[in-house]
Coordinates of C-alpha atoms in Angstrom, one line a residue:
X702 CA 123.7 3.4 49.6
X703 CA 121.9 1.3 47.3
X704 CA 123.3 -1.6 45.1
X705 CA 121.1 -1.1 42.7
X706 CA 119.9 -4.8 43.0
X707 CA 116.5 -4.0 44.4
X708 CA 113.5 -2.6 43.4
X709 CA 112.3 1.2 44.9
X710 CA 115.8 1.1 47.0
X711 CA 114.6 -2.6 48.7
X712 CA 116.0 -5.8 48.6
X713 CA 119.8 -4.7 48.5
X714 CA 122.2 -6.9 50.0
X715 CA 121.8 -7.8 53.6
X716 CA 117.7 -7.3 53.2
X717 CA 115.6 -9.8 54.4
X718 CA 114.1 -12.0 51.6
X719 CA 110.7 -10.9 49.7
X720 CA 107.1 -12.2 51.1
X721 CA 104.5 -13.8 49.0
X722 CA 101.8 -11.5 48.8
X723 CA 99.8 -14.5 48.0
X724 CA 100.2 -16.9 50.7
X725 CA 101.0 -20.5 50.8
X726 CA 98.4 -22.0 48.3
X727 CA 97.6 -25.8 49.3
X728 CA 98.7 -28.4 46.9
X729 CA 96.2 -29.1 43.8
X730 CA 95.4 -25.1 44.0
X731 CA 95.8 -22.5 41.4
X732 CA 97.1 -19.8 43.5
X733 CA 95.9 -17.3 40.8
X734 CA 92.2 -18.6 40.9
X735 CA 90.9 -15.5 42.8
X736 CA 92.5 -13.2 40.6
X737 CA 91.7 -14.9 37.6
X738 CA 87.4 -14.6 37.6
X739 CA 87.4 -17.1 34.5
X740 CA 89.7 -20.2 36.4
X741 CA 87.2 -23.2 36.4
X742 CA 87.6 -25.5 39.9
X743 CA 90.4 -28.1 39.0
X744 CA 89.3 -32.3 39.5
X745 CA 91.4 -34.0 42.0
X746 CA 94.0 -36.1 40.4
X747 CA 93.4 -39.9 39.5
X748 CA 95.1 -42.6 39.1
X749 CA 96.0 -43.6 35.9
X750 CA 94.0 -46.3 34.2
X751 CA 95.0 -47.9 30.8
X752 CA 91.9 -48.5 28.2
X753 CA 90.9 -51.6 27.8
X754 CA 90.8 -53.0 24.6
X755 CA 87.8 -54.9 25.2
X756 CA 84.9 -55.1 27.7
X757 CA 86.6 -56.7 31.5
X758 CA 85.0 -60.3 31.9
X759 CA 83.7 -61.2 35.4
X760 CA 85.8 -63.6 37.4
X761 CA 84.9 -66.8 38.2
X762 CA 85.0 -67.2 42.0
X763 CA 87.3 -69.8 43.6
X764 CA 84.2 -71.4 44.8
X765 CA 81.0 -71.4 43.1
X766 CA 77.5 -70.6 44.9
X767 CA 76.0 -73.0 45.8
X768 CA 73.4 -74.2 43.5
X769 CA 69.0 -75.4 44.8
X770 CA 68.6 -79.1 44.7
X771 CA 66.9 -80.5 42.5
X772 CA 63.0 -81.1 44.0
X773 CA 63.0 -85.0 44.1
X774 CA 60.0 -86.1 42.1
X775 CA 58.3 -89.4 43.5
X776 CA 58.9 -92.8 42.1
X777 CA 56.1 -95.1 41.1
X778 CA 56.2 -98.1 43.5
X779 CA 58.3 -101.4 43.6
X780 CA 56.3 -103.7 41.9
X781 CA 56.8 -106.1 45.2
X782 CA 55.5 -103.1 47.4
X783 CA 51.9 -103.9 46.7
X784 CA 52.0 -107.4 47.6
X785 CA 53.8 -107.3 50.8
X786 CA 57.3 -107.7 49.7
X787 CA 59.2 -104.2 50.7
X788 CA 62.4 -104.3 48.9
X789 CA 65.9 -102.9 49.7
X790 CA 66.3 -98.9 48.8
X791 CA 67.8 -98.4 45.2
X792 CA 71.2 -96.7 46.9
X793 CA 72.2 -100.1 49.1
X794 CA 70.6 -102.6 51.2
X795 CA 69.6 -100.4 53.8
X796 CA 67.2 -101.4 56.7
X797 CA 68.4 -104.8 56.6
X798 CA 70.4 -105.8 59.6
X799 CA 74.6 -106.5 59.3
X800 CA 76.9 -109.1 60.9
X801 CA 75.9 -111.1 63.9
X802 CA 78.2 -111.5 67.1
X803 CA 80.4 -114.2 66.1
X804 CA 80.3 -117.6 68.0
X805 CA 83.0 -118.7 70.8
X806 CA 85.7 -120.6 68.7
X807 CA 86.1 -123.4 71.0
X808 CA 82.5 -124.0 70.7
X809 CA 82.2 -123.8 67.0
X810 CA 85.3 -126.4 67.2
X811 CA 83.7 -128.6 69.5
X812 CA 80.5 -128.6 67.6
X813 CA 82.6 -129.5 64.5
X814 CA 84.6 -132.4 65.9
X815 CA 81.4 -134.1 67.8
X816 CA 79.1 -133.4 65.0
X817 CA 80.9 -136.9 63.3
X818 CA 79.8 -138.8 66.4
X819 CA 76.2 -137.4 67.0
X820 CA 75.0 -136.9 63.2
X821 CA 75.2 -140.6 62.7
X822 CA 73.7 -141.5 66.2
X823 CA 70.7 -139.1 65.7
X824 CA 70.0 -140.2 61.9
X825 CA 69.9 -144.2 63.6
X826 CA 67.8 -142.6 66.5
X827 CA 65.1 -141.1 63.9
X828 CA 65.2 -144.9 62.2
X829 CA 64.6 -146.6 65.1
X830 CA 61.7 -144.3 66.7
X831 CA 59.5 -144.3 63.6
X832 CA 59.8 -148.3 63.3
X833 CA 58.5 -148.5 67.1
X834 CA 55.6 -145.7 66.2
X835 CA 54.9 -147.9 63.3
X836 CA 54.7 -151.1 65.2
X837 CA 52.8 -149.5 68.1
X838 CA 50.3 -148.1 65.6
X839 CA 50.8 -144.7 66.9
X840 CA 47.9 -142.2 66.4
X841 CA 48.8 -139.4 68.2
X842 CA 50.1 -135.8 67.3
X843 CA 53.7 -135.1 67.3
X844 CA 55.6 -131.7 68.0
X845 CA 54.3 -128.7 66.4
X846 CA 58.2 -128.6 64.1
X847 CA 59.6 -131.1 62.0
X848 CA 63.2 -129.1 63.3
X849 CA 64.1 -132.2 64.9
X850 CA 63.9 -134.1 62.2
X851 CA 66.8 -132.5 60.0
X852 CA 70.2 -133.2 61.3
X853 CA 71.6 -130.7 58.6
X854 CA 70.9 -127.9 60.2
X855 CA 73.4 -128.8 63.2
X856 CA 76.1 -129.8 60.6
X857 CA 79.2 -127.7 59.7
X858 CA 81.2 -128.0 56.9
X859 CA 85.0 -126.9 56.4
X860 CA 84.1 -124.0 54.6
X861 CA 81.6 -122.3 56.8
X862 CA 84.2 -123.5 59.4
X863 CA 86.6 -121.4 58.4
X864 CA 84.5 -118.8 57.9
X865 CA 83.3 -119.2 61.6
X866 CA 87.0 -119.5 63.0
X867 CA 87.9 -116.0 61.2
X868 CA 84.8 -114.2 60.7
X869 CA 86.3 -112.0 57.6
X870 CA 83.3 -111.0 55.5
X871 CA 84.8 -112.2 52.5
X872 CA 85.3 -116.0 53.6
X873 CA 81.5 -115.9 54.6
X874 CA 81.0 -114.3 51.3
X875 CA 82.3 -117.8 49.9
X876 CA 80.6 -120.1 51.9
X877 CA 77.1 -118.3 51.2
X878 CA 77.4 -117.8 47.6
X879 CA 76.9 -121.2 46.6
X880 CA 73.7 -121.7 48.8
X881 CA 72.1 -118.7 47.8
X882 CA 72.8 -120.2 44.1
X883 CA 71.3 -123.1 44.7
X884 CA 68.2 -121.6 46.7
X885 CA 67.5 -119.2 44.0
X886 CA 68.2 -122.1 41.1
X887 CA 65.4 -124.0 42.8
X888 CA 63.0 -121.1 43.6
X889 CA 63.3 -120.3 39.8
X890 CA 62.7 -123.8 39.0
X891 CA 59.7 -123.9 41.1
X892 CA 58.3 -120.8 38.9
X893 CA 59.0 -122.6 35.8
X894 CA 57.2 -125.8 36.8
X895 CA 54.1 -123.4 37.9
X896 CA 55.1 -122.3 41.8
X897 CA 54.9 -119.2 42.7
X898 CA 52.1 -116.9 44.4
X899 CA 49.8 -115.5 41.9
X900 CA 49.3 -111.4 42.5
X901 CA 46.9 -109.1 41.7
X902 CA 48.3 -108.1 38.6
X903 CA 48.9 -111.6 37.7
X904 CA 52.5 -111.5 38.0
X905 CA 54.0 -114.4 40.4
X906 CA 55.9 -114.2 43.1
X907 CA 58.5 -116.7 44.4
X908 CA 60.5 -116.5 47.5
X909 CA 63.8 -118.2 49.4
X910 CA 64.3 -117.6 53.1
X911 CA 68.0 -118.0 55.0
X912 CA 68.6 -118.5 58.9
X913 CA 71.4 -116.6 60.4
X914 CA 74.0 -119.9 60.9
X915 CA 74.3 -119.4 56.8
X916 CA 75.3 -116.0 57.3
X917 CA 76.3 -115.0 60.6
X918 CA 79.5 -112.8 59.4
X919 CA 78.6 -111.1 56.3
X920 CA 74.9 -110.1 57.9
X921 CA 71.4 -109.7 56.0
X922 CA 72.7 -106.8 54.4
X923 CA 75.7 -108.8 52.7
X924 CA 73.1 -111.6 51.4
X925 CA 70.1 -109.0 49.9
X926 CA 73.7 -107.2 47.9
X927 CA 74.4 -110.9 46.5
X928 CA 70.8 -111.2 45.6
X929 CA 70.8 -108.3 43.7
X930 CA 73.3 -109.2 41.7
X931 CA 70.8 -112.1 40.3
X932 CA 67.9 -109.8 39.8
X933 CA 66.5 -110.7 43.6
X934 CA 65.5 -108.1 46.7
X935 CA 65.2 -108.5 50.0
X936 CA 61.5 -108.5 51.6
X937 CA 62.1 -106.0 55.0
X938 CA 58.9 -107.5 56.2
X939 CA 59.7 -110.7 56.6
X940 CA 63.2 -110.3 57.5
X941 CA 63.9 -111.2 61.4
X942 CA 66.9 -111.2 64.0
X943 CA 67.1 -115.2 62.7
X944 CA 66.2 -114.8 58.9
X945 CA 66.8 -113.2 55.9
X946 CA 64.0 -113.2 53.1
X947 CA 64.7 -112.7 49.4
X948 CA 61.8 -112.6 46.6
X949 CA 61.6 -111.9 42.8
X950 CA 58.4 -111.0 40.9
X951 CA 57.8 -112.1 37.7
X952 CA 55.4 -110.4 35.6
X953 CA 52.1 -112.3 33.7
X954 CA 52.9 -113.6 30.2
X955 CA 52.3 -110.6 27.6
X956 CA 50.2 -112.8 25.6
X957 CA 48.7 -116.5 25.9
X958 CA 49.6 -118.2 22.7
X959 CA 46.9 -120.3 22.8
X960 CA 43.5 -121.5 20.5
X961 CA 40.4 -120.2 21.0
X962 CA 37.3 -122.7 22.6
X963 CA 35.2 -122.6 19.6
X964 CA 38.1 -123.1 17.1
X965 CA 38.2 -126.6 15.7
X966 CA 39.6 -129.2 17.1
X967 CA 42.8 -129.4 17.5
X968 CA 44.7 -132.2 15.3
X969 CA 46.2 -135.7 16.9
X970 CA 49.5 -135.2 18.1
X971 CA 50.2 -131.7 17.9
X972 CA 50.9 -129.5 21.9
X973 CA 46.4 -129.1 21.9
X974 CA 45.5 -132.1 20.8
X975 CA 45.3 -135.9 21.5
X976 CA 48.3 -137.5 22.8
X977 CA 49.3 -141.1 22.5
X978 CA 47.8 -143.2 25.4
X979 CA 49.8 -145.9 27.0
X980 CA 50.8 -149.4 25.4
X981 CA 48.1 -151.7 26.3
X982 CA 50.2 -154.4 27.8
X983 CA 52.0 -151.4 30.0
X984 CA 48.6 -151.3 31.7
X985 CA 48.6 -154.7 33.9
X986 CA 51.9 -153.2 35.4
X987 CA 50.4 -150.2 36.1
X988 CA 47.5 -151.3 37.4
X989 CA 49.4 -153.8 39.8
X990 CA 51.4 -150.8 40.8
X991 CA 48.0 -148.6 41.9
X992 CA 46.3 -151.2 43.6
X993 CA 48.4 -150.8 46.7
X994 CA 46.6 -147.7 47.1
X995 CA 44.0 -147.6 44.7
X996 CA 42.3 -150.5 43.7
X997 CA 39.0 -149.4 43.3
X998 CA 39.9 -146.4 41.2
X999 CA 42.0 -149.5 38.8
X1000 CA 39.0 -151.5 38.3
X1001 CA 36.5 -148.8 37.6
X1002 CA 38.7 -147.3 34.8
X1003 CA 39.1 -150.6 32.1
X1004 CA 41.2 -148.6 30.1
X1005 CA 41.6 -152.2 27.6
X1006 CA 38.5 -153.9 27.9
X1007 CA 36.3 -151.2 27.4
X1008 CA 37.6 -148.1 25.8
X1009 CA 34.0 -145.7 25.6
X1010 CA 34.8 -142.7 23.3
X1011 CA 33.5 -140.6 26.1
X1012 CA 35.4 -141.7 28.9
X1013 CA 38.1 -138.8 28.9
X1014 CA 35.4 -136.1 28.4
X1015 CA 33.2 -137.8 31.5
X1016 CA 36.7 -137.8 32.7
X1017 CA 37.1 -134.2 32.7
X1018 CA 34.2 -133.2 33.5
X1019 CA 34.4 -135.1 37.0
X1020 CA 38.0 -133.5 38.1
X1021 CA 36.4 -130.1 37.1
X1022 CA 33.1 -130.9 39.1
X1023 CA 35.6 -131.7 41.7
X1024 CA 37.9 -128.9 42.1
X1025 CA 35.2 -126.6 41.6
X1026 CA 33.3 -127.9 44.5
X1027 CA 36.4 -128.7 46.9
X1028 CA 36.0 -126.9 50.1
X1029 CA 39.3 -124.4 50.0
X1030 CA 39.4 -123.3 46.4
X1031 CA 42.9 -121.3 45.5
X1032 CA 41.5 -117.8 45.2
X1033 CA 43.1 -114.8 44.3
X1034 CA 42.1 -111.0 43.5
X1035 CA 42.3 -110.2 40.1
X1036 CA 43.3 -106.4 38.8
X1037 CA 39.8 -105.1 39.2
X1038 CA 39.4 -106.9 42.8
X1039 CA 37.0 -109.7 42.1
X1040 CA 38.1 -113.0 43.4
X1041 CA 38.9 -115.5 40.9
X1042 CA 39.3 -119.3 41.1
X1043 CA 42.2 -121.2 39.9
X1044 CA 42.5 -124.8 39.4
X1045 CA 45.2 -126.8 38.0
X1046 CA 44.8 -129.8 35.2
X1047 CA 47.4 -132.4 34.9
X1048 CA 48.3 -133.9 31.6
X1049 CA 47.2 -137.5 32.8
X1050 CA 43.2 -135.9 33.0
X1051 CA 43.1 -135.1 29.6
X1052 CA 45.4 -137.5 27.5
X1053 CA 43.3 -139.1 25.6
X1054 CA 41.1 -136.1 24.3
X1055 CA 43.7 -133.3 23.9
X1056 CA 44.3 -129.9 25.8
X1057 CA 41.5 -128.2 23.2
X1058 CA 39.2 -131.0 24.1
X1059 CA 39.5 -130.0 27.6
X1060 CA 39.8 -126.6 26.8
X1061 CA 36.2 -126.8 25.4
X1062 CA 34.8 -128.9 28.1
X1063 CA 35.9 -125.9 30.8
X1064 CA 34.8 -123.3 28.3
X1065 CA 31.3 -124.7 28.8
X1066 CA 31.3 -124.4 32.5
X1067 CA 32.7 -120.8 32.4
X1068 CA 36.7 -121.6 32.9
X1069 CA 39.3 -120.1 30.9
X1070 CA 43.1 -119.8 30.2
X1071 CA 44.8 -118.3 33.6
X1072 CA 46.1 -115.3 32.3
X1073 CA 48.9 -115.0 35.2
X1074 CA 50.7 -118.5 33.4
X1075 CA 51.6 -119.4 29.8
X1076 CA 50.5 -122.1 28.3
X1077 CA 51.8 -125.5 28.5
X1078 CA 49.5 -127.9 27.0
X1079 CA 51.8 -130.6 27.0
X1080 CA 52.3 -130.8 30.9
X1081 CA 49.2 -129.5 32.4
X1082 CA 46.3 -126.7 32.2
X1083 CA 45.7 -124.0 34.5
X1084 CA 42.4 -122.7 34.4
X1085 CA 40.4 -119.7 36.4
X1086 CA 36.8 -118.2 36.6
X1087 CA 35.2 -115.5 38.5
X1088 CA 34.7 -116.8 41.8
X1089 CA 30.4 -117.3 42.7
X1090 CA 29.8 -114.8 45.9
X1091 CA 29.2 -116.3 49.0
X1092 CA 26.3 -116.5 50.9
X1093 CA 25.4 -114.3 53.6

């Protein structure tokens, strides 16, 4: 009997549940798509994504790439590269070489304690053997090194002492300090006073050389950083297992304050003109003091008796004739790579007629103002000319 409950007399109590006519549809499926002929295919589902209010920056990566060196560009040349002098790179010191092995201690204390006994008995050795060669008359040649002849060099002092006893860098550092002070003081006071190696662009070139007992412990290295510091470099070619060698170039004056040959003459007592000559009672005393080893240059001059107005240009004209003609002239190339001569005029040659007087008498025979020094006309002159070709 049916309940009622079912449709057509099916599905009354006890029936077995309905079937869908349709099948299981898989999930994201209409299951009405084929029977509806206008469904449209339905886009997978996506996962949600807010807007953005504005445009997403890139982030910066933890680490950057890695960005091309620069190409270095080349460097004109160290102005001491041209003349021999190869100084330290611009990053350190560099190619030099660093501390030596340091010395046995008991031999640097041996050397320090004897050193009182056998500096005094070598200097009275050296008195005694040049009074015998003197008597003797000695003519012959002696060694080939006058090393023997300084007992400095096998002298200690506390400082370097103690610098030898610990060899820390930094107590070396304080012994060699001072010496390389004084060195350079006197190298630059050697420029001043005219020294110096003239160079093709008429800059000058000074130079001060160590041996390895001054700086055993800090090294070459250690003394071309201190030289630095003073406006020095190190020269790599002339630097050796037993030396260290330092230079500084100075460049030519920019200009040579200085008159010109055919200006007038230069008034008394100013820098280019006359100076006072001696007192004429100073000159017996002088003269008695030259006639040890000059006395026929004291009786020829007669500076009192017989004062010619044109004994200081005669003058001046023989120590030009004379350096001119000397048989190893100072030569040097000049920028466009002629050879030039160079000679050198004390104050004493032209005294009596002035620096511009002098400065004339030159001009006639073709010298002029050396470009590579400035002028000094109260000391001395310096003078160059184009060198003559030699003969084949």
């Amino acid at each position: 009997m049916a309940n009622g409950q079912g449709h057509g007399g099916t599905g009354g109590y006890g029936a077995p549940p309905p079937q869908n006519p349709y099948g299981p549809a898989p999930y994201g499926q209409n299951p009405y798509a084929a029977q509806n002929p206008y469904a449209q295919p339905v886009p997978p589902p996506q996962a949600y994504q807010p807007q953005q209010p504005y445009p997403a920056q890139q982030a910066h990566p933890a680490h950057p790439a890695p960005q091309p060196r620069p190409v270095p560009q080349p460097q004109p040349p160290h102005p001491a590269a041209r003349f021999g002098a190869a100084p330290a790179s611009a990053g350190g010191t560099g190619g030099f070489p660093g501390p030596a092995p340091r010395r046995n201690r008991l031999a640097v204390l041996l050397q320090f304690l004897l050193q009182w006994i056998y500096a005094p008995l070598w200097v009275l050795g050296l008195v005694l053997l040049f009074v015998v060669l003197i008597l003797a008359d000695y003519n012959g040649g002696g060694p080939s090194s006058d090393g023997w002849l300084k007992v400095n060099r096998g002298f200690i002092p506390p400082r370097r002492l103690r610098a030898e006893l610990t060899g820390r860098p930094e107590h070396w550092e304080r012994y060699v300090a001072p010496v390389l002070e004084r060195r350079i003081a006197a190298a630059e006071a050697s420029y001043a006073a005219g020294g110096g190696e003239v160079q093709p662009d008429l800059g000058r070139v000074v130079g001060v050389r160590l041996a390895l007992r001054l700086y055993r412990g800090l090294g070459a290295a250690g003394v071309v950083r201190l030289a630095e510091s003073r406006g020095w470099h190190g020269v790599a070619s002339g630097t050796d297992a037993g030396h260290v060698r330092l230079a500084r170039h100075f460049p030519a004056p920019a200009t040579l304050n200085a008159p010109s040959p055919h200006d007038p003459p230069a008034a008394p007592g100013t820098p280019w003109g006359p100076q006072p000559v001696r007192p004429a009672p100073l000159l017996p005393f002088v003269f008695l003091l030259q006639i040890v080893y000059a006395p026929v240059y004291g009786l020829l001059t007669c500076w009192v008796k017989r004062p010619e107005p044109d004994y200081w240009d005669r003058h001046i004209r023989r120590i030009l004739e004379r350096d001119s003609n000397r048989t190893r002239p100072t030569t040097t190339r000049t920028p466009d790579g002629t050879l030039a001569l160079r000679i050198h005029l004390k104050r004493a040659t032209y005294r009596g007629a002035g620096a511009h007087q002098a400065l004339r008498i030159a001009a006639a025979q073709g010298w002029t103002l050396d470009p590579a020094y400035a002028p000094d006309p109260t000391n001395s002159l310096r003078l160059t000319r184009p060198a003559a070709p030699t003969q084949p």
